[in-house]
Amino acid sequence: MCGIIGVTGRSGVSRLLIDGLRSLEYRGYDSAGIAVQTEDGLTVLRRAGKLAELDAVVSELEPFGTVGIGHTRWATHGAPTERNAHPVVDGPERVAVIHNGIIENHEVLREELVATGVEFRSDTDTEILAHLVSRELAGGASLGQAVRTTAQRLEGSYAFAAISADHPGVLAVVRCQSPLILGVGDEASYLASDIPALLPHTKRVMSLDDGDVAVLTPGTITVTDVDGVEVERDVRTINWDPVQVQKGGYRHFMMKEIEEQPSAVSATIAQCLSEDAEHIRIPALDALGPRLETIKRITFVACGTSWHAGLAAKFYVENLCGIPVDVDYASEFRYRQMQAGPDHLIVPITQSGETLDTLTAVRQAKAAGSPIIAVVNVAESSADREADASVLTVAGPEIGVASTKAFTTQLVALYMLALDLASRRGALTREQLDERVQPLRRLRFAMEGALRHKEHVRRIAYHFSQARDFLFLGRGVNYPIALEGALKLKEISYIHAEGYPAGEMKHGPIALIDANMPVVVIATPGRVYDKVLANIQEVRSRDGQVIAVCAEGDERVRSQADHVLEVPVVDEDISGLVNVIPLQLLSYYIAERRGCDIDQPRNLAKSVTVE
Ligand code: AGP
């Protein structure tokens, strides 16, 4: 999704903008641009393609100024060309605008502007913003008023910022549903679509409500709400540090984040324990108060990898709490006849907290009276702010588009949520609950053990890097892990891959099996271990090549599979956190062998903030 950044009050602003856009590259984009307020007006530089193209021209021209905006565009309306890149300007080129989101009524507004003689120079929905702001300024409005009046004409989701050659030092921005965060400096002010762009400059951040307009000048931020009334918005200090958003010597963020999983999971466990670290305690459940007793069903709502975490959570909650659970794709849930209500707990699972499909589903369920507990990785994100309460995963910033540490921290947070819920509803005694703490503490070591097999996984990955199709099979709590392994491979290597319940193979997918179809099977100890071994036999008897994830030293599996990916053994319920690691590594190394863009796979964005 698009990345936006704005700065006022810093000299050499064009370099800051480029560096800020670089920290937002992971969001996915296909063109980029900056606009700087210079002594003779606005200097606007834009390029299609990667940021390096823009950086080259900025380095050459180095437009000097202290106010500027920058944008990486993930094309929605108009091809990914320089003509459609942001910042977009008005006719006289006195106003520049950057925008993240979709203006759904842009055609009507475009016709209205064309009828007044405005000539459009791009195919974007965004260009109407530059002309509307320009028209308001021409009528004597301040930049903040011009942005507000313009926003009142818009339908859709958007965060857009504007600068004007005639308003030195001023940045104005409005937010409606699309992600936006403000940075508070001593003598400078900042805006960005995500925290990593602000980290090198300030850790003091401010979130806006939908409809808020903020006017930024060097060192001051003035916010008015949807009615134009001046309001105070909280400033808080974030606990991420700039190092966390750097690669730290790794070739790719994805590998760094795969290896950060043991510590991220440990930090998330610590977050879900009582002060004395002896008892599992999820404060978010306190927020439900007496409503907790009346919950009759739970729906996990999510997209992509987070949806896979929801499938695992279904096993946790149904096994531990005895409450019926649904797991729904957010993009489907929101269009179904909403069954939400006070006794139906909705749990959105989202790393970014900004996935629009998930947010829209939450908003509809909330309006229907459902309590909302979010499992989210970014504090103060829209999902965190709109839920009744949140369980924050402590993965830290996840930059690689393919989710890894966010997934395993989601799994452990959901597992602990299920345990605490079971205890509060009397399905588990306090002693039974406390017995689960130790296996959780040992998870870190098992995950580190799985990572120690990296080199072995790399050799197998290279062997299969030219395969055209993969099948991933798992049963029970490892069925979602098979789905996740398939998604990882698809996302970063572009090889077609499907995840399936291993027991389902004989109902169709077995027709696909031949010597050219590698089949990854999760065969670690558990209730259905023997069934999985039988599935391995089914594949082998049809010349399929089996890559089995199994317990270290498991000779039964080793004798039946073509290749094994060994992992340390943990309790079956939490085995997914360990078993997913070789699958993440397999995908990473296959993609590396194929020369793919691992951190920014084609067509993908880190946070899908459009529908
Ligand atoms: C996972 O590797 C993908 N990047 C994608 O499926 C992602 O999980 C999905 O878009 C949901 O994102 P969220 O967790 O931020 O809501």
JSON list of C-alpha atoms in Angstrom, two decimals, residues 157-246:
[
{"chain": "A", "resi": 157, "resn": "SER", "atom": "CA", "xyz": [-10.91, 5.85, 2.74]},
{"chain": "A", "resi": 158, "resn": "TYR", "atom": "CA", "xyz": [-8.03, 8.29, 2.60]},
{"chain": "A", "resi": 159, "resn": "ALA", "atom": "CA", "xyz": [-5.18, 10.00, 4.34]},
{"chain": "A", "resi": 160, "resn": "PHE", "atom": "CA", "xyz": [-3.97, 12.96, 2.31]},
{"chain": "A", "resi": 161, "resn": "ALA", "atom": "CA", "xyz": [-1.45, 15.71, 3.00]},
{"chain": "A", "resi": 162, "resn": "ALA", "atom": "CA", "xyz": [-0.89, 19.01, 1.21]},
{"chain": "A", "resi": 163, "resn": "ILE", "atom": "CA", "xyz": [1.70, 21.75, 1.02]},
{"chain": "A", "resi": 164, "resn": "SER", "atom": "CA", "xyz": [1.33, 25.08, -0.76]},
{"chain": "A", "resi": 165, "resn": "ALA", "atom": "CA", "xyz": [3.99, 27.39, -2.20]},
{"chain": "A", "resi": 166, "resn": "ASP", "atom": "CA", "xyz": [2.04, 30.27, -0.65]},
{"chain": "A", "resi": 167, "resn": "HIS", "atom": "CA", "xyz": [1.98, 28.86, 2.91]},
{"chain": "A", "resi": 168, "resn": "PRO", "atom": "CA", "xyz": [5.63, 28.59, 3.98]},
{"chain": "A", "resi": 169, "resn": "GLY", "atom": "CA", "xyz": [6.44, 26.01, 6.62]},
{"chain": "A", "resi": 170, "resn": "VAL", "atom": "CA", "xyz": [2.90, 24.59, 6.77]},
{"chain": "A", "resi": 171, "resn": "LEU", "atom": "CA", "xyz": [1.81, 20.99, 6.24]},
{"chain": "A", "resi": 172, "resn": "ALA", "atom": "CA", "xyz": [-1.85, 20.01, 6.48]},
{"chain": "A", "resi": 173, "resn": "VAL", "atom": "CA", "xyz": [-3.20, 16.47, 6.63]},
{"chain": "A", "resi": 174, "resn": "VAL", "atom": "CA", "xyz": [-6.56, 14.72, 7.08]},
{"chain": "A", "resi": 175, "resn": "ARG", "atom": "CA", "xyz": [-7.25, 11.10, 7.97]},
{"chain": "A", "resi": 176, "resn": "CYS", "atom": "CA", "xyz": [-10.27, 8.93, 7.25]},
{"chain": "A", "resi": 177, "resn": "GLN", "atom": "CA", "xyz": [-9.72, 5.19, 7.80]},
{"chain": "A", "resi": 178, "resn": "SER", "atom": "CA", "xyz": [-6.29, 5.03, 6.09]},
{"chain": "A", "resi": 179, "resn": "PRO", "atom": "CA", "xyz": [-3.24, 4.70, 8.36]},
{"chain": "A", "resi": 180, "resn": "LEU", "atom": "CA", "xyz": [-1.51, 7.90, 9.46]},
{"chain": "A", "resi": 181, "resn": "ILE", "atom": "CA", "xyz": [0.71, 8.77, 12.42]},
{"chain": "A", "resi": 182, "resn": "LEU", "atom": "CA", "xyz": [2.18, 12.16, 13.41]},
{"chain": "A", "resi": 183, "resn": "GLY", "atom": "CA", "xyz": [5.67, 12.65, 14.85]},
{"chain": "A", "resi": 184, "resn": "VAL", "atom": "CA", "xyz": [6.25, 15.33, 17.48]},
{"chain": "A", "resi": 185, "resn": "GLY", "atom": "CA", "xyz": [9.65, 16.98, 17.39]},
{"chain": "A", "resi": 186, "resn": "ASP", "atom": "CA", "xyz": [11.06, 19.91, 19.39]},
{"chain": "A", "resi": 187, "resn": "GLU", "atom": "CA", "xyz": [11.58, 22.12, 16.35]},
{"chain": "A", "resi": 188, "resn": "ALA", "atom": "CA", "xyz": [10.09, 19.98, 13.62]},
{"chain": "A", "resi": 189, "resn": "SER", "atom": "CA", "xyz": [6.87, 18.08, 12.96]},
{"chain": "A", "resi": 190, "resn": "TYR", "atom": "CA", "xyz": [6.34, 14.93, 10.94]},
{"chain": "A", "resi": 191, "resn": "LEU", "atom": "CA", "xyz": [3.62, 12.77, 9.42]},
{"chain": "A", "resi": 192, "resn": "ALA", "atom": "CA", "xyz": [3.84, 9.27, 7.99]},
{"chain": "A", "resi": 193, "resn": "SER", "atom": "CA", "xyz": [1.70, 6.27, 7.13]},
{"chain": "A", "resi": 194, "resn": "ASP", "atom": "CA", "xyz": [3.74, 4.07, 9.50]},
{"chain": "A", "resi": 195, "resn": "ILE", "atom": "CA", "xyz": [5.99, 4.36, 12.53]},
{"chain": "A", "resi": 196, "resn": "PRO", "atom": "CA", "xyz": [9.32, 3.19, 10.93]},
{"chain": "A", "resi": 197, "resn": "ALA", "atom": "CA", "xyz": [9.52, 6.43, 8.91]},
{"chain": "A", "resi": 198, "resn": "LEU", "atom": "CA", "xyz": [9.39, 8.53, 12.10]},
{"chain": "A", "resi": 199, "resn": "LEU", "atom": "CA", "xyz": [11.77, 6.50, 14.26]},
{"chain": "A", "resi": 200, "resn": "PRO", "atom": "CA", "xyz": [15.04, 8.20, 13.18]},
{"chain": "A", "resi": 201, "resn": "HIS", "atom": "CA", "xyz": [13.57, 11.59, 14.17]},
{"chain": "A", "resi": 202, "resn": "THR", "atom": "CA", "xyz": [11.27, 11.12, 17.13]},
{"chain": "A", "resi": 203, "resn": "LYS", "atom": "CA", "xyz": [9.67, 8.48, 19.32]},
{"chain": "A", "resi": 204, "resn": "ARG", "atom": "CA", "xyz": [6.85, 10.82, 20.36]},
{"chain": "A", "resi": 205, "resn": "VAL", "atom": "CA", "xyz": [3.83, 10.07, 18.20]},
{"chain": "A", "resi": 206, "resn": "MET", "atom": "CA", "xyz": [0.24, 11.18, 17.92]},
{"chain": "A", "resi": 207, "resn": "SER", "atom": "CA", "xyz": [-2.65, 9.27, 16.35]},
{"chain": "A", "resi": 208, "resn": "LEU", "atom": "CA", "xyz": [-5.62, 10.99, 14.70]},
{"chain": "A", "resi": 209, "resn": "ASP", "atom": "CA", "xyz": [-9.27, 10.02, 14.74]},
{"chain": "A", "resi": 210, "resn": "ASP", "atom": "CA", "xyz": [-11.20, 9.68, 11.49]},
{"chain": "A", "resi": 211, "resn": "GLY", "atom": "CA", "xyz": [-12.08, 13.17, 10.26]},
{"chain": "A", "resi": 212, "resn": "ASP", "atom": "CA", "xyz": [-9.31, 14.92, 12.16]},
{"chain": "A", "resi": 213, "resn": "VAL", "atom": "CA", "xyz": [-7.33, 17.58, 10.31]},
{"chain": "A", "resi": 214, "resn": "ALA", "atom": "CA", "xyz": [-3.85, 18.37, 11.59]},
{"chain": "A", "resi": 215, "resn": "VAL", "atom": "CA", "xyz": [-1.88, 21.50, 10.69]},
{"chain": "A", "resi": 216, "resn": "LEU", "atom": "CA", "xyz": [1.85, 21.01, 11.20]},
{"chain": "A", "resi": 217, "resn": "THR", "atom": "CA", "xyz": [4.41, 23.79, 11.49]},
{"chain": "A", "resi": 218, "resn": "PRO", "atom": "CA", "xyz": [8.00, 23.48, 12.82]},
{"chain": "A", "resi": 219, "resn": "GLY", "atom": "CA", "xyz": [7.48, 22.23, 16.37]},
{"chain": "A", "resi": 220, "resn": "THR", "atom": "CA", "xyz": [3.68, 22.66, 16.55]},
{"chain": "A", "resi": 221, "resn": "ILE", "atom": "CA", "xyz": [0.73, 20.43, 15.64]},
{"chain": "A", "resi": 222, "resn": "THR", "atom": "CA", "xyz": [-2.83, 21.77, 15.79]},
{"chain": "A", "resi": 223, "resn": "VAL", "atom": "CA", "xyz": [-5.68, 19.26, 15.46]},
{"chain": "A", "resi": 224, "resn": "THR", "atom": "CA", "xyz": [-9.34, 19.95, 14.71]},
{"chain": "A", "resi": 225, "resn": "ASP", "atom": "CA", "xyz": [-11.97, 17.23, 14.76]},
{"chain": "A", "resi": 226, "resn": "VAL", "atom": "CA", "xyz": [-14.53, 16.32, 12.13]},
{"chain": "A", "resi": 227, "resn": "ASP", "atom": "CA", "xyz": [-16.58, 19.40, 13.15]},
{"chain": "A", "resi": 228, "resn": "GLY", "atom": "CA", "xyz": [-13.61, 21.72, 12.92]},
{"chain": "A", "resi": 229, "resn": "VAL", "atom": "CA", "xyz": [-13.33, 22.07, 16.70]},
{"chain": "A", "resi": 230, "resn": "GLU", "atom": "CA", "xyz": [-9.77, 22.22, 18.06]},
{"chain": "A", "resi": 231, "resn": "VAL", "atom": "CA", "xyz": [-8.99, 19.08, 20.08]},
{"chain": "A", "resi": 232, "resn": "GLU", "atom": "CA", "xyz": [-6.07, 17.63, 22.00]},
{"chain": "A", "resi": 233, "resn": "ARG", "atom": "CA", "xyz": [-4.85, 14.22, 20.82]},
{"chain": "A", "resi": 234, "resn": "ASP", "atom": "CA", "xyz": [-2.62, 12.10, 23.09]},
{"chain": "A", "resi": 235, "resn": "VAL", "atom": "CA", "xyz": [1.11, 12.08, 22.46]},
{"chain": "A", "resi": 236, "resn": "ARG", "atom": "CA", "xyz": [2.78, 8.82, 23.45]},
{"chain": "A", "resi": 237, "resn": "THR", "atom": "CA", "xyz": [6.30, 7.46, 23.30]},
{"chain": "A", "resi": 238, "resn": "ILE", "atom": "CA", "xyz": [6.81, 4.31, 21.26]},
{"chain": "A", "resi": 239, "resn": "ASN", "atom": "CA", "xyz": [9.16, 1.62, 22.50]},
{"chain": "A", "resi": 240, "resn": "TRP", "atom": "CA", "xyz": [10.49, 0.57, 19.12]},
{"chain": "A", "resi": 241, "resn": "ASP", "atom": "CA", "xyz": [14.04, 1.64, 18.39]},
{"chain": "A", "resi": 242, "resn": "PRO", "atom": "CA", "xyz": [15.51, 2.61, 15.01]},
{"chain": "A", "resi": 243, "resn": "VAL", "atom": "CA", "xyz": [17.71, -0.51, 14.98]},
{"chain": "A", "resi": 244, "resn": "GLN", "atom": "CA", "xyz": [14.62, -2.72, 14.87]},
{"chain": "A", "resi": 245, "resn": "VAL", "atom": "CA", "xyz": [13.68, -1.33, 11.49]},
{"chain": "A", "resi": 246, "resn": "GLN", "atom": "CA", "xyz": [17.15, -1.87, 10.04]}
]
